[in-house]
Coordinates of C-alpha atoms and ligand atoms in Angstrom, one line a residue:
X1 CA 149.1 196.7 -48.2
X2 CA 145.9 195.2 -46.9
X3 CA 145.0 196.6 -43.5
X4 CA 143.3 194.5 -40.9
X5 CA 141.3 197.0 -39.0
X6 CA 140.1 194.4 -36.5
X7 CA 136.4 195.2 -36.9
X8 CA 134.7 193.7 -33.8
X9 CA 132.9 190.4 -34.4
X10 CA 130.6 191.1 -31.5
X11 CA 129.0 194.4 -30.6
X12 CA 131.1 196.7 -28.4
X13 CA 130.3 196.6 -24.7
X14 CA 127.7 198.9 -23.2
X15 CA 127.4 199.9 -19.5
X16 CA 123.9 198.4 -18.9
X17 CA 121.2 196.5 -20.7
X18 CA 118.4 198.7 -21.9
X19 CA 115.4 198.9 -19.5
X20 CA 112.6 196.7 -20.9
X21 CA 109.9 198.9 -22.3
X22 CA 106.8 198.6 -24.4
X23 CA 107.6 199.2 -28.1
X24 CA 106.0 201.6 -30.5
X25 CA 106.6 203.0 -34.0
X26 CA 107.0 206.7 -34.6
X27 CA 106.5 206.4 -38.4
X28 CA 109.3 204.3 -39.6
X29 CA 111.4 204.6 -36.4
X30 CA 111.0 201.9 -33.7
X31 CA 111.0 203.3 -30.2
X32 CA 111.6 201.2 -27.1
X33 CA 114.1 198.7 -25.7
X34 CA 114.1 196.5 -28.8
X35 CA 115.3 199.4 -31.0
X36 CA 118.3 201.6 -31.0
X37 CA 118.1 204.9 -29.0
X38 CA 117.1 207.5 -31.5
X39 CA 118.1 211.2 -31.8
X40 CA 115.5 213.9 -32.1
X41 CA 115.6 217.6 -32.7
X42 CA 113.1 220.3 -33.3
X43 CA 112.8 222.8 -36.1
X44 CA 113.1 226.5 -35.4
X45 CA 111.3 227.7 -38.5
X46 CA 107.7 228.9 -38.5
X47 CA 105.9 225.6 -39.3
X48 CA 103.4 227.3 -41.6
X49 CA 106.4 228.2 -43.9
X50 CA 106.4 224.8 -45.4
X51 CA 109.4 225.3 -47.6
X52 CA 111.6 226.7 -44.9
X53 CA 110.6 223.9 -42.5
X54 CA 111.2 221.2 -45.0
X55 CA 114.6 222.7 -45.8
X56 CA 115.5 222.6 -42.2
X57 CA 114.2 219.1 -41.8
X58 CA 116.4 218.1 -44.8
X59 CA 119.4 219.6 -43.1
X60 CA 118.6 217.7 -39.9
X61 CA 118.1 214.5 -41.9
X62 CA 121.5 214.9 -43.5
X63 CA 123.1 215.4 -40.0
X64 CA 121.7 212.1 -38.8
X65 CA 118.5 213.2 -37.0
X66 CA 116.1 210.2 -36.7
X67 CA 112.9 212.0 -35.7
X68 CA 111.9 215.7 -35.9
X69 CA 109.4 217.7 -34.0
X70 CA 107.6 220.8 -35.2
X71 CA 105.7 223.4 -33.2
X72 CA 102.1 224.0 -33.9
X73 CA 100.9 227.1 -32.2
X74 CA 98.4 228.3 -34.8
X75 CA 95.8 227.2 -37.4
X76 CA 98.2 228.1 -40.2
X77 CA 100.8 225.7 -38.7
X78 CA 98.2 223.0 -38.3
X79 CA 97.2 223.4 -41.9
X80 CA 100.9 223.0 -43.0
X81 CA 101.3 219.7 -41.1
X82 CA 100.0 217.4 -43.8
X83 CA 102.4 218.6 -46.4
X84 CA 105.3 218.5 -44.0
X85 CA 104.5 215.0 -42.8
X86 CA 104.2 213.8 -46.3
X87 CA 107.3 215.3 -47.7
X88 CA 109.7 214.9 -44.8
X89 CA 112.2 212.0 -45.1
X90 CA 112.1 211.4 -41.3
X91 CA 109.1 211.0 -39.0
X92 CA 107.5 214.3 -37.9
X93 CA 106.0 214.8 -34.5
X94 CA 103.7 217.7 -33.9
X95 CA 104.2 219.6 -30.7
X96 CA 100.9 220.8 -29.3
X97 CA 100.3 223.3 -26.5
X98 CA 97.2 225.1 -25.3
X99 CA 94.7 224.0 -28.0
X100 CA 93.3 220.4 -28.1
X101 CA 91.9 221.0 -31.6
X102 CA 95.5 220.9 -32.9
X103 CA 96.0 217.5 -31.5
X104 CA 93.2 216.2 -33.7
X105 CA 94.5 218.2 -36.7
X106 CA 98.0 216.7 -36.3
X107 CA 96.6 213.2 -36.1
X108 CA 94.4 213.8 -39.2
X109 CA 97.4 215.3 -41.0
X110 CA 99.3 212.0 -40.7
X111 CA 102.0 213.1 -38.2
X112 CA 104.0 210.2 -37.0
X113 CA 103.3 211.1 -33.4
X114 CA 101.9 214.0 -31.4
X115 CA 103.5 215.5 -28.3
X116 CA 101.0 216.9 -25.8
X117 CA 101.8 218.9 -22.7
X118 CA 99.0 218.2 -20.3
X119 CA 99.9 221.1 -18.0
X120 CA 99.4 223.5 -20.9
X121 CA 96.3 222.1 -22.6
X122 CA 93.0 223.4 -21.4
X123 CA 90.8 220.7 -19.9
X124 CA 93.1 218.1 -21.2
X125 CA 91.8 215.3 -19.0
X126 CA 88.3 215.7 -20.5
X127 CA 89.7 215.2 -24.0
X128 CA 91.7 212.1 -23.3
X129 CA 89.0 209.7 -24.5
X130 CA 88.6 211.5 -27.8
X131 CA 92.4 211.8 -28.3
X132 CA 92.9 208.1 -27.5
X133 CA 90.2 207.2 -30.0
X134 CA 91.6 209.4 -32.8
X135 CA 95.2 208.3 -32.1
X136 CA 94.1 204.6 -32.1
X137 CA 92.2 205.0 -35.4
X138 CA 95.3 206.5 -37.1
X139 CA 97.9 204.4 -35.3
X140 CA 99.5 207.6 -33.9
X141 CA 101.6 207.4 -30.7
X142 CA 101.3 210.1 -28.2
X143 CA 104.1 211.6 -26.2
X144 CA 103.1 212.9 -22.8
X145 CA 105.7 215.7 -22.4
X146 CA 105.7 217.1 -18.9
X147 CA 107.9 220.2 -18.5
X148 CA 109.0 221.9 -15.3
X149 CA 108.1 225.3 -16.7
X150 CA 104.5 224.3 -17.5
X151 CA 103.6 221.8 -14.8
X152 CA 100.0 221.1 -14.2
X153 CA 98.8 223.8 -11.7
X154 CA 97.3 221.1 -9.4
X155 CA 100.7 219.5 -8.9
X156 CA 102.5 222.8 -8.6
X157 CA 100.0 223.6 -5.8
X158 CA 100.6 220.2 -4.2
X159 CA 104.4 220.1 -4.3
X160 CA 105.2 223.9 -4.3
X161 CA 107.6 223.5 -7.2
X162 CA 108.4 221.1 -10.0
X163 CA 110.1 218.4 -7.9
X164 CA 110.9 215.0 -9.4
X165 CA 107.8 213.6 -7.6
X166 CA 105.6 216.3 -9.1
X167 CA 106.9 215.7 -12.7
X168 CA 106.4 212.0 -12.4
X169 CA 103.0 212.2 -10.8
X170 CA 101.8 214.5 -13.6
X171 CA 103.1 212.1 -16.3
X172 CA 101.8 209.0 -14.7
X173 CA 98.4 210.6 -14.1
X174 CA 98.0 211.5 -17.7
X175 CA 99.2 208.1 -18.8
X176 CA 96.7 206.4 -16.5
X177 CA 93.9 208.4 -18.2
X178 CA 95.0 207.0 -21.6
X179 CA 95.3 203.5 -20.1
X180 CA 91.7 203.8 -18.9
X181 CA 90.8 203.9 -22.5
X182 CA 93.1 201.0 -23.3
X183 CA 95.6 203.3 -25.1
X184 CA 99.2 202.5 -24.4
X185 CA 101.0 203.8 -27.4
X186 CA 102.7 206.3 -25.3
X187 CA 106.2 207.6 -24.6
X188 CA 106.9 210.0 -21.7
X189 CA 109.2 212.8 -21.0
X190 CA 109.7 214.7 -17.7
X191 CA 112.0 217.5 -18.5
X192 CA 113.7 219.9 -16.1
X193 CA 116.5 222.4 -16.7
X194 CA 118.5 221.0 -13.7
X195 CA 120.2 217.7 -14.6
X196 CA 120.0 216.5 -10.9
X197 CA 116.2 217.0 -10.8
X198 CA 115.8 215.6 -14.3
X199 CA 117.9 212.5 -13.6
X200 CA 116.0 211.7 -10.4
X201 CA 112.6 212.2 -12.2
X202 CA 113.5 209.8 -15.0
X203 CA 114.9 207.2 -12.5
X204 CA 111.6 207.4 -10.6
X205 CA 109.6 207.2 -13.7
X206 CA 111.6 204.2 -15.0
X207 CA 110.8 202.3 -11.8
X208 CA 107.1 203.0 -12.0
X209 CA 106.1 202.3 -15.6
X210 CA 107.3 200.4 -18.7
X211 CA 106.6 203.1 -21.3
X212 CA 109.5 204.2 -23.5
X213 CA 111.1 207.4 -22.2
X214 CA 112.2 210.4 -24.2
X215 CA 115.1 212.2 -22.4
X216 CA 115.7 215.9 -22.4
X217 CA 117.2 218.6 -20.2
X218 CA 114.9 221.4 -21.1
X219 CA 116.3 224.9 -21.7
X220 CA 119.8 223.5 -21.2
X221 CA 121.4 226.7 -22.4
X222 CA 123.9 227.9 -25.0
X223 CA 125.9 225.2 -26.8
X224 CA 128.7 224.8 -24.3
X225 CA 126.7 224.6 -21.2
X226 CA 123.8 222.7 -22.8
X227 CA 126.1 220.1 -24.2
X228 CA 127.7 219.5 -20.8
X229 CA 124.3 219.4 -19.0
X230 CA 122.8 217.0 -21.5
X231 CA 125.9 214.8 -21.7
X232 CA 126.0 214.5 -17.9
X233 CA 122.3 213.9 -17.5
X234 CA 121.8 211.5 -20.5
X235 CA 125.0 209.7 -19.5
X236 CA 123.8 209.1 -16.0
X237 CA 120.5 207.6 -17.3
X238 CA 121.7 205.9 -20.5
X239 CA 124.5 204.2 -18.5
X240 CA 121.8 202.5 -16.5
X241 CA 119.8 201.5 -19.6
X242 CA 117.2 204.3 -19.2
X243 CA 116.2 206.3 -22.3
X244 CA 114.8 205.4 -25.7
X245 CA 114.9 208.7 -27.6
X246 CA 117.0 211.8 -26.8
X247 CA 116.8 215.4 -27.6
X248 CA 119.6 217.8 -26.7
X249 CA 118.1 221.2 -26.3
X250 CA 120.6 224.0 -27.2
X251 CA 120.3 227.7 -27.8
X252 CA 122.0 226.9 -31.1
X253 CA 121.0 225.7 -34.6
X254 CA 119.2 222.3 -34.3
X255 CA 121.8 220.5 -36.4
X256 CA 124.2 221.1 -33.5
X257 CA 121.8 219.3 -31.2
X258 CA 121.9 216.3 -33.4
X259 CA 125.7 216.3 -33.5
X260 CA 125.8 216.3 -29.7
X261 CA 123.1 213.7 -29.4
X262 CA 124.9 211.3 -31.8
X263 CA 128.2 211.9 -30.0
X264 CA 126.7 211.1 -26.7
X265 CA 125.3 207.8 -28.0
X266 CA 128.6 206.9 -29.7
X267 CA 130.5 207.6 -26.5
X268 CA 128.4 205.0 -24.7
X269 CA 128.6 202.5 -27.6
X270 CA 124.8 202.9 -28.1
X271 CA 125.6 203.8 -31.7
X272 CA 128.5 202.6 -33.8
X273 CA 131.5 205.0 -33.5
X274 CA 132.6 206.7 -36.7
X275 CA 135.6 209.0 -36.7
X276 CA 137.1 209.3 -33.2
X277 CA 140.1 211.6 -32.7
X278 CA 142.3 210.5 -29.7
X279 CA 144.5 213.6 -29.1
X280 CA 146.6 214.4 -26.1
X281 CA 146.0 217.6 -24.1
X282 CA 149.7 218.6 -24.7
X283 CA 152.0 219.5 -21.9
X284 CA 155.5 220.7 -21.3
X285 CA 156.9 217.7 -23.1
X286 CA 155.1 218.4 -26.4
X287 CA 157.4 218.7 -29.4
X288 CA 154.7 219.8 -31.8
X289 CA 151.6 222.1 -31.6
X290 CA 149.1 219.4 -30.7
X291 CA 146.1 221.7 -30.7
X292 CA 146.7 222.8 -34.3
X293 CA 147.6 219.3 -35.4
X294 CA 144.4 217.9 -33.9
X295 CA 142.2 220.6 -35.3
X296 CA 143.7 220.2 -38.8
X297 CA 143.3 216.5 -38.8
X298 CA 139.7 216.8 -37.5
X299 CA 138.9 219.3 -40.2
X300 CA 140.6 217.2 -42.9
X301 CA 138.6 214.1 -41.9
X302 CA 135.3 215.8 -41.3
X303 CA 132.4 213.8 -42.7
X304 CA 134.3 210.6 -42.8
X305 CA 131.8 207.8 -42.4
X306 CA 133.9 204.8 -41.5
X307 CA 134.6 203.8 -37.9
X308 CA 138.2 205.0 -37.5
X309 CA 140.2 205.9 -34.4
X310 CA 142.9 208.4 -35.2
X311 CA 145.5 209.2 -32.5
X312 CA 147.3 212.6 -32.6
X313 CA 150.0 212.6 -29.9
X314 CA 152.5 215.3 -29.0
X315 CA 155.5 213.4 -27.9
X316 CA 157.1 210.0 -27.4
X317 CA 156.0 209.4 -23.8
X318 CA 152.4 208.1 -24.5
X319 CA 152.5 208.8 -28.3
X320 CA 153.7 205.5 -29.7
X321 CA 151.4 203.5 -27.3
X322 CA 148.3 205.4 -28.2
X323 CA 149.2 205.6 -31.9
X324 CA 149.8 201.9 -31.9
X325 CA 146.3 201.2 -30.3
X326 CA 144.5 203.3 -32.8
X327 CA 143.6 202.4 -36.4
X328 CA 145.8 205.3 -37.5
X329 CA 148.1 207.6 -35.5
X330 CA 151.0 209.9 -35.2
X331 CA 153.6 210.2 -32.5
X332 CA 155.4 213.4 -32.9
X333 CA 158.9 214.5 -31.9
X334 CA 162.1 216.1 -33.1
X335 CA 160.3 217.8 -36.0
X336 CA 159.0 214.5 -37.3
X337 CA 156.0 212.3 -37.0
X338 CA 156.0 208.5 -36.9
X339 CA 152.9 207.4 -38.7
X340 CA 151.2 204.2 -37.4
X341 CA 148.6 202.1 -39.1
X342 CA 147.1 199.4 -37.0
X343 CA 150.0 199.1 -34.6
X344 CA 152.8 199.3 -37.2
X345 CA 155.0 202.3 -38.1
X346 CA 154.6 202.6 -41.8
X347 CA 156.7 205.7 -42.3
X348 CA 158.3 208.7 -40.6
X349 CA 157.5 212.1 -42.2
X350 CA 158.6 215.7 -41.5
X351 CA 156.2 217.7 -39.2
X352 CA 155.0 219.7 -42.2
X353 CA 153.7 216.5 -43.8
X354 CA 151.9 214.9 -40.8
X355 CA 148.4 216.2 -41.5
X356 CA 148.4 215.4 -45.2
X357 CA 149.9 212.0 -44.6
X358 CA 147.2 211.1 -42.0
X359 CA 144.5 212.3 -44.3
X360 CA 145.9 210.3 -47.2
X361 CA 146.2 207.2 -45.1
X362 CA 142.7 207.6 -43.7
X363 CA 141.3 207.9 -47.2
X364 CA 143.2 204.8 -48.3
X365 CA 141.9 202.8 -45.3
X366 CA 138.3 203.9 -46.0
X367 CA 138.6 202.9 -49.6
X368 CA 140.0 199.5 -48.7
X369 CA 137.2 198.9 -46.2
X370 CA 134.6 199.8 -48.7
X371 CA 136.2 197.7 -51.5
X372 CA 136.5 194.7 -49.3
X373 CA 132.8 194.9 -48.4
X374 CA 133.6 195.5 -44.7
X375 CA 131.8 198.8 -44.9
X376 CA 128.5 199.4 -46.7
X377 CA 128.8 202.0 -49.3
X378 CA 126.7 205.1 -48.5
X379 CA 126.1 204.2 -44.9
X380 CA 129.6 203.9 -43.5
X381 CA 128.4 201.1 -41.3
X382 CA 130.1 197.7 -40.9
X383 CA 128.5 195.0 -43.0
X384 CA 126.8 192.5 -40.7
X385 CA 126.6 189.0 -42.0
X386 CA 123.9 186.8 -40.5
X387 CA 124.8 183.1 -40.7
Ligands
SF4_1 S1 151.6 212.6 -25.2 FE1 153.4 213.8 -24.6 S2 152.9 215.9 -25.1 FE2 151.0 214.8 -25.1 S3 150.2 215.1 -23.0 FE3 151.3 213.1 -23.0 S4 153.3 213.6 -22.4 FE4 152.4 215.6 -22.9

């Protein structure tokens, strides 16, 4: 049976057009309103340990990370940058605090961009001319990364605490110094741990400049809390078209940050959706263990690259409706599961066979989509034909 999965001919709707920005290239990745929102993360290894850092970058690359940042707190780290930048498969941004000399080292090393924190770099303003010159000579963009925890002391004194106004003033002041030297290859972040302050700061910044913005809720916390804070804050901004790169900061392995970031973008249709499980929360009507079923189906389909919506429903109240709307679904009841493929019941199986049947059908659909050329082998993305 050939399955018509109804791949959309036009891109799925988004909540707002992207805010128009300048464009820049971070290595091979375009950043700005003409390019997709990209996902960043940061390594947790000692950067000077080149093998360990490259190993972690490879894991991040495999998880879908677009751009990676590495810390550079010492000369040994600065010395390692060239090898890391050369061997990494994704663009590497060097993250510089305190020592201006490492900014130059990172540019010389061929890093795809350099993040500077003006509040933390001694006499940063005096160095802007030289940094702009070196960055221009090498085609290296600069991220001005203002952070609530290390705000420029002058602005802390002026505002008393890292308010949205203080964060924005710090960022725009530094950007203006670069602009004085006719350097505009800049993206900006104004991170705060509080999503309310962070969202307000980015909204203000978006109104006052056309630089691409890198979104982050800094020190967002352990995985559960950090995921929620980031999803709420990024959602508020991305739904208005604000944000060009994102980094979810979690007290968890960086691959987890990437997974959350990708999921946020997919939820807003800013990135093609892949596997999506639509499962009910269960209730007193459930005639099957929905939690277990949903977990087993999710685990069985982990890594599936095709865009597939799978409905796992606990009873016949909403089950058939949701299962019919999905690409693949089950409505459970009376110890059995009705299996739906694209709106049609294709079979009814005993409860013990639901998971394996759904997985088999998903694999069959994936194969058909790949064979028919609908999905590009290796990328999992729909083939787009330009006429
Ligand atoms: S589908 Fe059925 S079991 Fe699941 S939440 Fe709805 S009514 Fe309850």
